[in-house]
CSV table of C-alpha atoms in Angstrom, one decimal:
chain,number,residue,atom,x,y,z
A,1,UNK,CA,-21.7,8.1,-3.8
A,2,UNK,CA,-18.1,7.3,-4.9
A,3,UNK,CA,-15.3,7.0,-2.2
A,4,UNK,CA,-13.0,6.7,-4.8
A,5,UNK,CA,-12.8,8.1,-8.3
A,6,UNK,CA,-9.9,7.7,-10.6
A,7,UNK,CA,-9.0,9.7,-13.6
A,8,UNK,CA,-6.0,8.3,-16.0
A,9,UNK,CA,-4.0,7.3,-13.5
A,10,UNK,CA,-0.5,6.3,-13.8
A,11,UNK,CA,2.1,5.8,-12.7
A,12,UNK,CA,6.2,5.9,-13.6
A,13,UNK,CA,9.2,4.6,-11.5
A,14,UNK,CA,12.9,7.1,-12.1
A,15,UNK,CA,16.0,5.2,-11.0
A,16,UNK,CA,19.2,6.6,-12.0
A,17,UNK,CA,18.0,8.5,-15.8
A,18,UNK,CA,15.7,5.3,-16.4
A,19,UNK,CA,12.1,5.3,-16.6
A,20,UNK,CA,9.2,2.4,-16.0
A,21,UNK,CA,6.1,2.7,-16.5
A,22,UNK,CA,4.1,0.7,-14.2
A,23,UNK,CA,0.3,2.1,-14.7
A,24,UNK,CA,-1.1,3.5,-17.7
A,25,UNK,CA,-4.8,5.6,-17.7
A,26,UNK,CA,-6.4,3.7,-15.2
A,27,UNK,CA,-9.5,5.0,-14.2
A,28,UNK,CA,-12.7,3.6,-12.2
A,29,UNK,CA,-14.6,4.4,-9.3
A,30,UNK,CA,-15.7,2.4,-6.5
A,31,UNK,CA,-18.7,3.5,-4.5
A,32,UNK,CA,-19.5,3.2,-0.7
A,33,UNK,CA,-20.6,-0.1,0.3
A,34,UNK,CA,-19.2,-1.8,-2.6
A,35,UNK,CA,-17.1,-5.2,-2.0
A,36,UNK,CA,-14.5,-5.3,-4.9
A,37,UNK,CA,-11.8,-7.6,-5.8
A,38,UNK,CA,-9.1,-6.5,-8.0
A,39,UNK,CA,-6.8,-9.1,-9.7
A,40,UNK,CA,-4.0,-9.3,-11.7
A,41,UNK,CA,-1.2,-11.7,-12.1
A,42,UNK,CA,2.9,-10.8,-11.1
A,43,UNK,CA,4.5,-7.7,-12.5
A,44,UNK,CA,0.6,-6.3,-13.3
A,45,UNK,CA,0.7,-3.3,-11.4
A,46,UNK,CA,-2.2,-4.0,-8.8
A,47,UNK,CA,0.1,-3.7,-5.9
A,48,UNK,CA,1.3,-0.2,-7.3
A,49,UNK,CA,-2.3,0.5,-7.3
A,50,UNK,CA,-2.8,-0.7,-4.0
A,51,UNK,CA,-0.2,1.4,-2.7
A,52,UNK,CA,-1.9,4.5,-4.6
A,53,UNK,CA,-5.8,4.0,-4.0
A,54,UNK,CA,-4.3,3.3,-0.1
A,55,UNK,CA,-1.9,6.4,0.0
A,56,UNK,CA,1.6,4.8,0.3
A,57,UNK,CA,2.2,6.3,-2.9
A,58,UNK,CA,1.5,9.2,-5.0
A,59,UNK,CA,0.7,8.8,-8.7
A,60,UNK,CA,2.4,10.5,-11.4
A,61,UNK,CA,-0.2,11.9,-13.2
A,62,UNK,CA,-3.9,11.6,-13.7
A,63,UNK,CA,-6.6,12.7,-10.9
A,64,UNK,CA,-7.2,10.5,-7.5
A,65,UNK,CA,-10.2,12.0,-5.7
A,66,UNK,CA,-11.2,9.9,-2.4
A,67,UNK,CA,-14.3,10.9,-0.9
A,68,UNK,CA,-15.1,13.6,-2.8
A,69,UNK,CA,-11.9,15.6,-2.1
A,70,UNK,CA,-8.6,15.4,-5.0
A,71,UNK,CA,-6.1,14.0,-3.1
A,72,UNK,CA,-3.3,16.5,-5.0
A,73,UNK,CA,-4.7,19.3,-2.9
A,74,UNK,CA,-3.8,17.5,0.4
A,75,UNK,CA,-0.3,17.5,2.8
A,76,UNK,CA,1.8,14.5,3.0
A,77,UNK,CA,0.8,15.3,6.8
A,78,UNK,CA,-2.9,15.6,5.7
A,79,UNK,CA,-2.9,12.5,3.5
A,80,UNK,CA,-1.2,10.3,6.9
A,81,UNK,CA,-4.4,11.7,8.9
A,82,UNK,CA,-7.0,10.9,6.4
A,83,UNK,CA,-5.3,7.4,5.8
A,84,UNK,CA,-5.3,6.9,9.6
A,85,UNK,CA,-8.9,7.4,10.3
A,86,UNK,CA,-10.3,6.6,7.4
A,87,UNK,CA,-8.8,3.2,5.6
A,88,UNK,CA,-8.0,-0.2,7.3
A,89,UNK,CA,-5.3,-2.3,5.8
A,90,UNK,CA,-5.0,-6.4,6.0
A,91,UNK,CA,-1.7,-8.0,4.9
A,92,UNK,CA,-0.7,-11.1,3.5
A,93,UNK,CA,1.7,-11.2,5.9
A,94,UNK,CA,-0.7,-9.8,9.0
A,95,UNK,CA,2.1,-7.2,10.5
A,96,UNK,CA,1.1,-8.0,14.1
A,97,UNK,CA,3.7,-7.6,17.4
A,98,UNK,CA,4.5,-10.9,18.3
A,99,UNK,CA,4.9,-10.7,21.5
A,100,UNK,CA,2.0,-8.7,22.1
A,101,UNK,CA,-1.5,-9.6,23.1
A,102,UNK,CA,-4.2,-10.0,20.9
A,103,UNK,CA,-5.8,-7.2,22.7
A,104,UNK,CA,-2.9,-4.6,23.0
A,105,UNK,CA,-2.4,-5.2,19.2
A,106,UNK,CA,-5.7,-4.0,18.0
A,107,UNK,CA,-5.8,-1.0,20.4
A,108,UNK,CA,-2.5,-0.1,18.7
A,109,UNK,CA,-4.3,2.2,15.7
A,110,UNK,CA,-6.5,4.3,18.8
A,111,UNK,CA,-3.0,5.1,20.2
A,112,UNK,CA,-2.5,7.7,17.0
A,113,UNK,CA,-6.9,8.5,16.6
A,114,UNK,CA,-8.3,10.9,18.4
A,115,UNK,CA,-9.7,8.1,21.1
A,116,UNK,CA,-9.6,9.0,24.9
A,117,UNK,CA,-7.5,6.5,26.9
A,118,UNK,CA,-10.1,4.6,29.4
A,119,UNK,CA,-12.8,4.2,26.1
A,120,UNK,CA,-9.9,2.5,24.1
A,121,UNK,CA,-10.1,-1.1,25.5
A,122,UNK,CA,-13.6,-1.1,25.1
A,123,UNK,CA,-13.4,-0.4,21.5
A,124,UNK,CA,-10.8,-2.6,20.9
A,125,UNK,CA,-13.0,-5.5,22.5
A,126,UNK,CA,-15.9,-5.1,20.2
A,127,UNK,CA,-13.8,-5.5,17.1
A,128,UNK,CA,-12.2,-8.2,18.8
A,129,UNK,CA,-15.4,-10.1,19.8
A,130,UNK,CA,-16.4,-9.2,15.7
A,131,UNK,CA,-14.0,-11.6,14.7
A,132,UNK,CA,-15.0,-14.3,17.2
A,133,UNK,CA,-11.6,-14.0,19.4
A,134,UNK,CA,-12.5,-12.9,22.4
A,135,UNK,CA,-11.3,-16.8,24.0
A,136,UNK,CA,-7.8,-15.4,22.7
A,137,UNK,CA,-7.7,-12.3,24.1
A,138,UNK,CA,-5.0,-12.2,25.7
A,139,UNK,CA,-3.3,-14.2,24.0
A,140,UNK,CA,0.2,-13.0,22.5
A,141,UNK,CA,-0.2,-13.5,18.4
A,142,UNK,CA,3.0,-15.3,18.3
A,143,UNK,CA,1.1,-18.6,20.1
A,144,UNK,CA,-2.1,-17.4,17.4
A,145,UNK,CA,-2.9,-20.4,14.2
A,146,UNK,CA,-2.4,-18.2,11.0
A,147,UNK,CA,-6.0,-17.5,10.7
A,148,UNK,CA,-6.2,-16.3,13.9
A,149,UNK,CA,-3.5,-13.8,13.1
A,150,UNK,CA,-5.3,-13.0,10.2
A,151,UNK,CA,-8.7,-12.3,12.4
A,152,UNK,CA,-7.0,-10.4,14.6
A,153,UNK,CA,-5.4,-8.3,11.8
A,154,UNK,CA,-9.3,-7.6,10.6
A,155,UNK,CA,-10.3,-6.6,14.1
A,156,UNK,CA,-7.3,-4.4,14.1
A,157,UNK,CA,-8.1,-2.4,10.5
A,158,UNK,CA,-11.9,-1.8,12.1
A,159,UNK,CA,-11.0,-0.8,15.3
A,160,UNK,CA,-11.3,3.0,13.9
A,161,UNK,CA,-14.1,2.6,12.0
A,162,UNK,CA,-12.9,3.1,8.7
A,163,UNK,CA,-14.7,4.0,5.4
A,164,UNK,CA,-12.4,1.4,3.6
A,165,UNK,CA,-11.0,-1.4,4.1
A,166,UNK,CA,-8.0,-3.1,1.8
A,167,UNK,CA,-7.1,-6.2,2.2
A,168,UNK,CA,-4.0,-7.3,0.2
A,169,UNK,CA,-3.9,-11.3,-0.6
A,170,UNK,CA,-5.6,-12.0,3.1
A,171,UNK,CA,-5.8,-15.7,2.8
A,172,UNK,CA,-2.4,-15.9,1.0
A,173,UNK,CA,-0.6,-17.5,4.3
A,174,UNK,CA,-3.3,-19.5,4.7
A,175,UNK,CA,-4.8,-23.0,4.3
A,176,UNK,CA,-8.4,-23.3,2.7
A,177,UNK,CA,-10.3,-23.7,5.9
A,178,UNK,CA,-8.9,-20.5,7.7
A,179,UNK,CA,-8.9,-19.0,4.8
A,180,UNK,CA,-13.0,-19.3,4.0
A,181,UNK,CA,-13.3,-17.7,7.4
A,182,UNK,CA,-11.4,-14.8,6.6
A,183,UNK,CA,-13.8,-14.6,3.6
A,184,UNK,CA,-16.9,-15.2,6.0
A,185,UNK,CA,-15.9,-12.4,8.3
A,186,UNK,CA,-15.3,-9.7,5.1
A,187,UNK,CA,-18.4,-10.7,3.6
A,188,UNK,CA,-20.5,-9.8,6.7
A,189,UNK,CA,-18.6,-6.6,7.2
A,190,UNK,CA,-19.5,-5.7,3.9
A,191,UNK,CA,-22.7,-7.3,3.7
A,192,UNK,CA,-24.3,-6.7,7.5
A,193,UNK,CA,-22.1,-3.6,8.3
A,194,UNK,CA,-22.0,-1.9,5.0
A,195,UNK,CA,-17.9,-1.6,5.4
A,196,UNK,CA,-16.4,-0.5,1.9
A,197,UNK,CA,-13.7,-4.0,1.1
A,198,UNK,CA,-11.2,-3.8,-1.6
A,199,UNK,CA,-9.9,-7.3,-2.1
A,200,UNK,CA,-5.8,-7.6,-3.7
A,201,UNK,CA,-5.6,-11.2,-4.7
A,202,UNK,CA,-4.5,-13.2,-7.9
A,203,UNK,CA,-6.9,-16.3,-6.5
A,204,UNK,CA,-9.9,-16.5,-8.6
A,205,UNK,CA,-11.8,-18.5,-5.6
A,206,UNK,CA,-11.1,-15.3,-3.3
A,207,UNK,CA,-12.1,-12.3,-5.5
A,208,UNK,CA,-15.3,-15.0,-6.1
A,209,UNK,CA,-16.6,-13.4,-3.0
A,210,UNK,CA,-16.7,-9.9,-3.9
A,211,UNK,CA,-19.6,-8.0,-6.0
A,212,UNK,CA,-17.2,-6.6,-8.6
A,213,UNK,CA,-13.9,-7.9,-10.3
A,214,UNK,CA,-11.6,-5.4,-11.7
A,215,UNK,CA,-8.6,-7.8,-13.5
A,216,UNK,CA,-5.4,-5.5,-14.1
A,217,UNK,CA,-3.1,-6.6,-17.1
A,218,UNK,CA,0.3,-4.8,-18.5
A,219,UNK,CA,-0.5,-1.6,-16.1
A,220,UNK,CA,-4.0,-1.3,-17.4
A,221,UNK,CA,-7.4,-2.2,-17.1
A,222,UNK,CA,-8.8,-5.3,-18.3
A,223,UNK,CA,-11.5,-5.8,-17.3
A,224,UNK,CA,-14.5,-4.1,-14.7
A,225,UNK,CA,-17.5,-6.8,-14.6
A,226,UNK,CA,-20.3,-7.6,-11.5
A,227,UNK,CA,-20.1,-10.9,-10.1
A,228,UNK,CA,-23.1,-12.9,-10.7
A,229,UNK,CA,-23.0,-16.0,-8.3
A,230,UNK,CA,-21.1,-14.7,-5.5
A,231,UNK,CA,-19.4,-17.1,-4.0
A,232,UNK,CA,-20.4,-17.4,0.1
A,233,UNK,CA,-18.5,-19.0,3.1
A,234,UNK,CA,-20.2,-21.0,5.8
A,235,UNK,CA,-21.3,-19.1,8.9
A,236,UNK,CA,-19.3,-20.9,11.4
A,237,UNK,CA,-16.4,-18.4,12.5
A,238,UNK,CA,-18.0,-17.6,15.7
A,239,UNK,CA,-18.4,-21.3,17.2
């Protein structure tokens, strides 16, 4: 079953009388359980489409239907709840407190869920221990390595079990080392816990790890092709 489905999407930017067109007929769909990378160089669009497929933006025309339900039909207050309990996000940039603990920052997204107080450390714990960070539990991510930001970041987007998770350029702050074990840790979410992963990234060794690449070029679609020899990280996160 798809999650999501797009129909000649695109998508056109007004400022002051002047138009740009940043997406043009863009259509695919992505199924549940897929792992796919899309790819595209600067100025191609895939960070508009990020910011469509993840609801930070609404499309100008064409039809976006996410989980089965066209997302025209739905509230700006409706779209902020399914985008809450239903996606994950991962930044380049990890967008964690800095001086907050680990802990307290992947409990952040239960504070707006529908999660009872007392059960929200617990839950918090498991995504924590996911990522193989429970020795930095309590650790405030301003005294975290980059990876371990970027870890803790991961733990954070599952901690409300999401159907998706996007993850924009996640090894882009980081050196090649941290960087495969961010890859690791996605590709056993996808592969072990069935999570849905949509990969941002212009590296070619990171979107190597996903099943699908979609390549963006000029606003449209390049190319949709399956990976045949995925690439795989060592299974050393954890030690």
């Amino acid at each position: 079953m798809a999650i999501i489905e797009l129909k000649k999407i695109s998508k056109v930017y007004s400022n002051d009388g002047v138009e740009t067109p940043v997406l043009h007929d863009v259509s695919f769909e992505i199924e549940k359980g897929e792992c796919v990378a899309i790819m595209g160089p600067s100025g191609s669009g895939k960070s508009t489409l990020l910011h469509i497929l993840g609801f930070l933006d609404r499309h100008t025309s064409g039809t976006y239907k996410f989980d089965g339900k066209t997302i025209d039909d739905l509230s700006d207050d409706e779209i902020a709840q399914v985008r809450n309990k239903k996606m994950g996000f991962i930044f380049q940039a990890f967008n964690l407190l800095s001086r907050t603990s680990v802990l307290e920052n992947v409990k952040l997204p239960l504070l707006y869920a529908d999660v009872k107080e007392e059960d929200r450390e617990s839950i918090a714990t498991r995504a924590i221990e996911s990522v193989g960070l429970m020795h930095r539990l309590n650790y405030e991510s301003s005294q975290l390595s980059g990876g371990e930001k970027q870890r803790t970041a991961i733990a954070r987007a599952l901690v409300c079990s999401p159907d998706i998770i996007f993850a924009d350029e996640p090894t882009g702050n980081l050196d090649s080392k941290s960087g495969q074990t961010v890859m690791e840790i996605l590709q056993k979410l996808n592969d072990e816990w069935g999570h849905t992963i949509l990969l941002i990234t212009h590296e070619t060794q990171t979107a190597e790890h996903a099943k699908r690449i979609i390549r963006v070029r000029d606003g449209g679609i390049e190319s949709d092709i399956k990976v045949k020899n995925r690439r795989y990280a060592k299974d050393s996160f954890a030690k």
